[in-house]
């Protein structure tokens, strides 16, 4: 897949060119970059375009600005190579999941366990006072609300607040089209119910979030896993081939910070994806749950922002970015909006109005942007620390993702290492990880694992990461010895 497009704003083209040079090692760690004036004259652009390009690289943590000295290539730990492009087979499968995913979730909730298993950010990462204040205000102002039956697709106030929020994703939504749900997962389920029937094929990234596979299984849908690049997301060439040769009813994609790879589709690919689904007249269910965690602003823009035919159904919630305990999600079903309204009113019902009004208040507050900046910075520090610990303690041949935000790492262990056996060895030492096999309907990712670093992060967590590496090394050596014997 091509690394960058030649489309998009000029600053982005310059920034991506420099990013490639940094990733390829042409520009070395610690090396000083051209000044704003030098860069502007080298590239024949204005100083403000050069500044924008440098800011983009700074947001991507590829360079750092040193006061009065200029810009330098960041010393981000990059000792390990990134995972390979996944190679899924172009055949759809019935989804038969074992109990592993649910077991990992159950274990992750056990107090005292050192967990990298569930993608649940810890409460301390959020501005809890802001959330508490919003709730108190709503309960005091609307004393009757908890004793009032909520009906309909959600309070007008919250749907307007979500429509306003979606402007930040580049989308112009109408409050009247939006439906509030109890989670992003419910929003996705409603979308799939609106456009599929049992036996239909749904295409998704490979690896994909195991919760999606659970939804497909419960709706009796077949999964078609599409090869996915660890940085740029789903391969549109592979998807095009699949669309040309198979009957696909819907696509379910996380274009920003996909779970578990952490990939972010480039802008030009987002536009191409919107055009592809319109041309093939199929539904794209777009999950934007992680968009606000992307370090680069352009990666927060939704595919839906390029959709002018209504084929993109947009789903989100605030579980990863504001307050997981709200249990509120939302969906705009595009051309299927009315069908979603109907299914929701028959099968799901209204959400708690107090929570909706508190969310509306939180979304409208000026503090929301600052809270997100803080969250992104805290998560970036953890991801950097975890990546360098993995580089220092996991067996040689390990690959690890370098996500552009969020808190999830995808680790590819050397071939022959069984991550389910590693999970069991870790559990025996009170450490929980998520084996790669959870993230596919095939056994393709048995040598991979997902590590979430968003949960509790105490002194024991860095040590536990090193311990996982030591256990993996021991298991690999034992496997090599038994093969040689
Ligand atoms: C991609 C993705 N979508 C949805 C969810 C679940 O979101 P919610 O808690 O709002 O159902 C997760 C949780 O891990 C996720 O990774």
XYZ file of C-alpha atoms and ligand atoms in Angstrom:
501
model
C 0.000 0.000 0.000
C 1.222 3.454 -0.783
C 2.379 5.352 2.253
C 0.807 8.698 1.480
C -1.402 10.193 -1.115
C -0.510 13.197 -3.190
C -3.851 14.619 -2.254
C -4.721 16.681 0.776
C -3.436 20.001 1.994
C 0.116 21.023 1.167
C 1.280 21.067 4.779
C 0.138 17.452 5.145
C 2.036 16.329 2.071
C 5.221 17.955 3.420
C 4.659 16.534 6.910
C 4.042 13.013 5.612
C 7.153 13.184 3.423
C 9.228 14.118 6.490
C 7.449 11.457 8.558
C 8.479 8.802 6.040
C 12.072 10.007 6.151
C 12.032 9.761 9.956
C 10.441 6.306 9.967
C 12.900 5.076 7.348
C 15.822 6.389 9.434
C 16.914 8.884 6.756
C 16.438 11.524 9.408
C 17.953 10.107 12.574
C 16.829 10.401 16.177
C 18.045 13.609 17.769
C 18.894 15.127 14.377
C 18.036 18.797 13.947
C 15.437 19.578 11.310
C 15.377 22.574 8.986
C 14.076 25.764 10.609
C 10.673 27.149 9.631
C 12.320 29.596 7.228
C 14.589 26.921 5.692
C 11.732 24.460 5.304
C 9.512 27.094 3.714
C 12.153 27.996 1.160
C 13.159 24.332 0.479
C 9.542 23.399 -0.212
C 8.561 26.705 -1.834
C 5.701 27.254 0.589
C 4.732 30.010 3.008
C 6.122 30.100 6.544
C 2.659 29.320 7.939
C 2.421 26.132 5.813
C 5.868 25.093 7.093
C 4.739 25.758 10.684
C 1.603 23.665 10.129
C 3.703 20.768 8.809
C 6.041 20.950 11.809
C 3.085 21.104 14.230
C 1.619 17.991 12.617
C 4.915 16.154 13.117
C 5.029 17.378 16.713
C 1.484 16.104 17.356
C 2.558 12.765 15.893
C 5.432 12.767 18.419
C 7.897 12.334 15.580
C 9.698 15.606 16.353
C 10.149 17.788 19.404
C 10.599 21.547 19.621
C 13.430 22.747 21.832
C 13.156 26.385 22.924
C 15.511 28.656 20.958
C 17.176 25.645 19.263
C 14.619 24.474 16.714
C 12.984 21.139 15.881
C 14.620 17.735 16.444
C 13.692 14.159 15.515
C 12.136 12.645 18.650
C 13.825 9.794 20.435
C 10.666 7.718 20.591
C 11.422 4.053 21.191
C 11.199 2.472 17.764
C 13.570 -0.415 18.284
C 10.940 -2.983 17.355
C 9.490 -3.350 13.868
C 5.756 -2.899 13.369
C 3.436 -5.888 12.788
C 3.008 -7.064 9.227
C 0.061 -6.423 6.931
C -2.405 -9.119 7.930
C -3.182 -11.627 5.192
C -6.749 -12.701 5.577
C -8.262 -15.317 3.255
C -10.877 -13.902 0.878
C -13.562 -16.262 2.189
C -16.370 -15.412 4.586
C -16.822 -17.552 7.694
C -19.548 -18.377 10.143
C -18.406 -16.973 13.509
C -17.932 -19.603 16.248
C -16.259 -17.956 19.209
C -14.915 -19.813 22.208
C -15.276 -18.422 25.732
C -11.873 -16.752 25.761
C -13.041 -13.164 25.085
C -15.635 -13.266 27.841
C -13.180 -14.952 30.201
C -10.600 -12.198 29.643
C -13.285 -9.570 30.376
C -14.360 -11.421 33.534
C -10.782 -11.820 34.738
C -9.981 -8.166 34.031
C -12.636 -7.136 36.547
C -11.127 -9.257 39.367
C -9.665 -6.880 42.000
C -5.914 -7.213 42.471
C -5.251 -8.750 39.065
C -2.630 -6.939 36.968
C -4.639 -6.478 33.837
C -3.657 -5.601 30.285
C -6.668 -7.569 29.074
C -9.712 -5.318 28.689
C -9.711 -2.014 26.785
C -11.151 -0.185 29.801
C -9.527 3.135 30.678
C -9.117 3.636 34.436
C -11.263 6.287 36.212
C -8.186 8.342 37.198
C -7.595 9.183 33.528
C -10.787 11.235 33.377
C -11.824 14.535 34.879
C -14.137 12.954 37.444
C -15.039 16.259 39.114
C -16.280 17.689 35.831
C -18.516 14.643 35.301
C -19.809 14.705 38.898
C -20.626 18.416 38.717
C -22.602 17.939 35.504
C -24.705 15.183 37.098
C -25.380 17.125 40.280
C -26.476 20.147 38.275
C -28.931 18.121 36.186
C -30.449 16.295 39.147
C -30.919 19.578 41.022
C -32.407 21.418 38.053
C -34.711 18.630 36.876
C -36.013 17.136 40.099
C -38.886 15.300 38.399
C -36.755 13.597 35.763
C -35.872 10.349 37.560
C -39.585 9.713 38.099
C -40.536 10.524 34.509
C -40.819 7.753 31.911
C -38.293 8.464 29.134
C -39.646 7.839 25.636
C -38.313 8.313 22.122
C -34.859 8.423 20.535
C -33.270 10.640 23.203
C -33.640 14.144 24.650
C -33.457 16.897 22.060
C -30.709 18.629 24.134
C -28.346 15.652 23.972
C -28.989 14.940 20.311
C -28.217 18.566 19.500
C -25.042 18.363 21.609
C -23.938 15.202 19.768
C -24.649 16.859 16.392
C -22.491 19.788 17.501
C -19.794 17.433 18.742
C -19.809 15.644 15.355
C -18.794 18.886 13.638
C -15.381 18.170 15.158
C -15.363 14.894 13.189
C -16.095 16.886 10.041
C -19.751 15.714 9.936
C -22.921 17.744 9.636
C -25.576 15.656 11.389
C -29.204 16.543 12.068
C -30.338 16.110 15.674
C -33.577 14.603 14.325
C -31.706 11.726 12.658
C -29.743 10.793 15.777
C -30.757 8.025 18.162
C -29.246 7.697 21.621
C -28.282 4.161 22.673
C -26.853 2.578 25.804
C -23.436 2.038 24.174
C -21.506 2.101 20.945
C -22.028 -1.667 20.731
C -25.790 -1.220 20.824
C -25.514 1.455 18.120
C -23.563 -0.963 15.894
C -26.027 -3.771 16.563
C -28.930 -1.518 15.517
C -27.114 -0.635 12.272
C -26.433 -4.256 11.397
C -30.020 -5.204 12.205
C -31.229 -2.444 9.874
C -29.235 -3.587 6.840
C -28.681 -7.351 7.143
C -30.493 -10.628 7.637
C -29.077 -13.920 8.975
C -26.547 -15.485 6.610
C -25.418 -12.154 5.094
C -21.727 -11.301 4.848
C -20.178 -8.415 6.773
C -16.630 -7.328 5.891
C -14.341 -6.084 8.653
C -10.711 -5.370 9.481
C -8.447 -8.276 10.315
C -7.695 -8.508 13.193
C -10.901 -6.930 14.470
C -12.435 -6.059 17.834
C -13.750 -9.295 19.369
C -16.972 -7.560 20.439
C -17.789 -7.135 16.740
C -17.369 -10.861 16.186
C -19.712 -11.463 19.126
C -22.344 -9.228 17.498
C -21.955 -11.037 14.164
C -22.294 -14.381 15.905
C -25.440 -13.314 17.760
C -27.049 -12.000 14.530
C -25.973 -15.105 12.563
C -23.901 -13.043 10.127
C -20.819 -14.274 8.296
C -17.477 -12.485 8.771
C -15.249 -11.606 5.857
C -11.905 -10.440 7.212
C -10.023 -8.002 5.006
C -6.211 -7.607 5.184
C -5.318 -4.618 7.329
C -2.168 -2.524 7.514
C -0.919 -1.825 11.063
C -0.659 1.920 10.368
C -3.051 2.677 7.502
C -5.931 0.354 8.322
C -8.087 -1.774 6.076
C -6.609 -2.447 2.623
C -8.931 -0.797 0.133
C -7.408 -2.754 -2.738
C -8.250 -6.035 -0.992
C -11.678 -4.677 -0.124
C -12.291 -3.661 -3.737
C -11.415 -7.172 -4.875
C -13.807 -8.645 -2.314
C -16.598 -6.263 -3.375
C -16.056 -7.188 -7.017
C -16.243 -10.919 -6.360
C -18.595 -11.505 -3.419
C -21.973 -10.446 -2.126
C -21.137 -8.248 0.845
C -24.037 -6.664 2.699
C -22.230 -4.297 5.033
C -18.827 -3.135 6.176
C -17.915 -2.577 9.821
C -14.785 -0.462 10.188
C -12.921 1.579 12.818
C -10.983 4.014 10.583
C -9.340 5.801 13.534
C -7.329 3.745 16.023
C -8.789 0.406 15.076
C -8.923 -2.149 17.854
C -6.557 -4.059 18.213
C -4.042 -2.775 15.611
C -4.361 0.948 16.344
C -4.268 1.832 12.654
C -5.537 5.151 11.287
C -6.637 5.424 7.666
C -5.075 8.305 5.726
C -7.511 11.025 4.674
C -7.423 10.132 0.987
C -8.292 6.511 1.849
C -11.268 7.680 3.911
C -12.574 9.569 0.917
C -12.002 6.576 -1.353
C -13.832 4.299 1.100
C -16.882 6.608 1.126
C -16.893 6.550 -2.678
C -16.526 2.746 -2.790
C -19.531 2.040 -0.565
C -21.660 4.508 -2.539
C -20.645 2.899 -5.850
C -21.424 -0.603 -4.564
C -24.555 0.582 -2.768
C -23.685 -1.076 0.544
C -23.756 0.191 4.109
C -20.607 1.214 5.949
C -20.972 1.082 9.726
C -18.291 3.488 10.957
C -17.256 3.273 14.618
C -15.750 6.590 15.776
C -15.320 5.666 19.428
C -11.554 6.379 19.388
C -11.462 9.382 17.027
C -10.921 11.912 19.812
C -7.840 10.002 20.962
C -5.986 10.343 17.648
C -2.875 12.449 18.094
C -3.148 13.963 14.635
C -6.112 16.191 14.083
C -6.713 15.076 10.486
C -7.087 11.456 11.698
C -10.108 12.509 13.776
C -12.105 13.242 10.645
C -14.742 10.577 9.956
C -15.288 8.742 6.654
C -18.865 9.987 7.012
C -17.587 13.534 6.334
C -16.919 12.428 2.724
C -20.282 10.705 2.310
C -22.889 12.502 0.256
C -25.158 9.529 -0.461
C -26.077 8.468 3.094
C -24.305 5.090 2.873
C -22.221 5.678 6.021
C -23.872 4.916 9.354
C -22.026 6.629 12.178
C -21.722 5.113 15.676
C -19.997 6.407 18.787
C -19.974 6.657 22.559
C -17.918 8.359 25.244
C -16.692 5.178 26.941
C -13.048 5.726 25.995
C -12.840 9.486 26.073
C -14.956 10.990 28.812
C -16.744 8.684 31.236
C -17.195 4.933 30.626
C -19.817 4.824 33.384
C -22.235 7.014 31.394
C -23.185 4.037 29.232
C -24.446 6.281 26.474
C -23.853 5.867 22.778
C -25.360 7.343 19.643
C -26.017 6.495 16.046
C -26.842 8.372 12.869
C -28.069 5.783 10.374
C -27.644 7.898 7.233
C -30.169 6.721 4.629
C -31.323 4.049 7.114
C -31.991 6.574 9.915
C -35.756 5.985 9.984
C -35.322 2.181 10.099
C -32.969 2.606 13.059
C -35.494 4.840 14.830
C -38.111 2.110 14.431
C -35.903 -0.779 15.592
C -34.707 1.269 18.553
C -38.194 2.174 19.717
C -39.401 -1.441 19.453
C -36.351 -3.331 20.726
C -34.158 -1.059 22.801
C -36.156 1.833 24.257
C -35.105 5.187 25.638
C -32.074 5.901 27.812
C -31.963 7.537 31.249
C -32.813 11.207 30.696
C -30.634 12.450 33.586
C -27.591 10.843 32.010
C -28.453 12.285 28.610
C -28.749 15.810 29.983
C -25.486 15.456 31.915
C -23.768 14.322 28.727
C -25.244 17.278 26.813
C -23.820 19.602 29.453
C -20.396 17.912 29.370
C -20.227 18.095 25.583
C -21.181 21.756 25.518
C -18.676 22.824 28.181
C -15.538 24.643 27.137
C -13.465 22.278 29.325
C -14.094 19.272 27.064
C -11.201 20.033 24.675
C -8.697 20.609 27.491
C -9.722 17.357 29.211
C -9.123 15.474 25.953
C -5.692 17.038 25.427
C -4.704 15.954 28.923
C -6.037 12.435 28.326
C -4.149 12.080 25.026
C -0.895 13.237 26.638
C -1.246 10.830 29.600
C -1.993 7.890 27.310
C 0.913 8.754 24.993
C 3.333 8.580 27.936
C 2.062 5.121 28.894
C 2.226 3.817 25.341
C 5.820 5.051 24.999
C 6.813 3.467 28.308
C 5.140 0.171 27.429
C 6.732 0.038 23.972
C 10.198 0.582 25.366
C 9.637 -2.096 28.050
C 8.463 -4.515 25.363
C 11.517 -3.667 23.235
C 13.752 -4.470 26.207
C 12.129 -7.644 27.486
C 10.222 -9.536 24.776
C 11.891 -12.235 22.655
C 13.902 -11.272 19.597
C 11.657 -11.192 16.521
C 8.747 -9.551 18.384
C 6.894 -6.820 16.503
C 4.758 -4.156 18.132
C 2.341 -1.571 16.816
C 3.048 2.154 17.084
C -0.491 3.535 17.308
C -1.117 7.209 16.622
C -2.951 7.594 19.942
C -5.098 5.568 22.310
C -3.915 2.919 24.723
C -3.886 -0.386 22.855
C -0.802 -2.222 21.616
C -0.803 -5.152 19.213
C 2.143 -7.492 19.685
C 3.228 -10.069 17.126
C 5.395 -12.707 18.813
C 7.849 -14.874 16.887
C 6.106 -17.658 14.957
C 5.623 -20.826 16.985
C 4.739 -19.011 20.188
C 1.221 -19.804 21.332
C -0.362 -16.723 22.942
C -3.134 -18.780 24.565
C -0.482 -20.821 26.397
C 1.242 -17.536 27.293
C -2.105 -16.209 28.614
C -2.394 -19.257 30.882
C 1.192 -18.869 32.119
C 0.535 -15.177 32.829
C -2.747 -15.891 34.636
C -0.867 -18.292 36.911
C 1.136 -15.212 37.986
C -1.914 -12.954 38.351
C -1.333 -11.088 35.054
C -4.021 -10.854 32.377
C -3.396 -10.360 28.638
C -5.681 -10.742 25.600
C -4.517 -13.535 23.242
C -4.618 -12.655 19.532
C -7.008 -15.464 18.650
C -9.830 -13.426 20.232
C -9.602 -10.935 17.387
C -10.419 -13.126 14.421
C -12.924 -15.771 13.370
C -9.898 -17.790 12.174
C -6.932 -19.134 14.186
C -4.621 -16.767 12.257
C -3.445 -14.644 15.200
C -2.500 -17.350 17.706
C 1.028 -15.932 17.994
C -0.237 -12.391 18.709
C -1.543 -10.595 21.744
C -3.242 -7.334 22.581
C -2.062 -5.285 25.532
C -4.208 -2.477 26.867
C -2.260 0.070 28.918
C -5.301 2.224 29.711
C -6.310 0.383 32.895
C -4.825 0.865 36.357
C -1.154 1.795 36.006
C 0.801 1.280 39.207
C 4.418 0.393 39.997
C 3.656 -3.279 39.399
C 2.534 -2.776 35.789
C 5.918 -2.054 34.167
C 7.355 -5.032 36.082
C 4.480 -7.229 34.902
C 5.094 -6.243 31.279
C 8.719 -7.348 31.617
C 7.532 -10.575 33.221
C 5.261 -11.301 30.229
C 8.333 -10.830 28.008
C 10.398 -13.200 30.172
C 7.664 -15.863 30.114
C 7.378 -15.535 26.329
C 11.154 -15.914 25.971
C 11.152 -19.038 28.183
C 8.306 -20.576 26.190
C 10.010 -19.851 22.902
C 13.284 -21.391 24.081
C 11.435 -24.477 25.329
C 9.656 -24.807 21.954
C 12.986 -24.527 20.095
C 14.613 -27.120 22.384
C 11.782 -29.585 21.904
C 11.893 -29.082 18.128
C 15.676 -29.707 18.115
C 15.363 -32.851 20.285
C -13.789 -0.408 18.536
C -14.698 -0.463 19.731
N -15.991 -0.152 19.598
C -16.843 -0.213 20.660
C -16.392 -0.582 21.902
C -17.352 -0.636 23.045
O -17.916 0.621 23.275
P -19.136 0.815 24.293
O -18.555 0.646 25.665
O -19.643 2.189 24.091
O -20.111 -0.207 23.921
C -15.046 -0.904 22.077
C -14.543 -1.322 23.407
O -13.473 -1.846 23.571
C -14.177 -0.831 20.970
O -12.887 -1.132 21.090
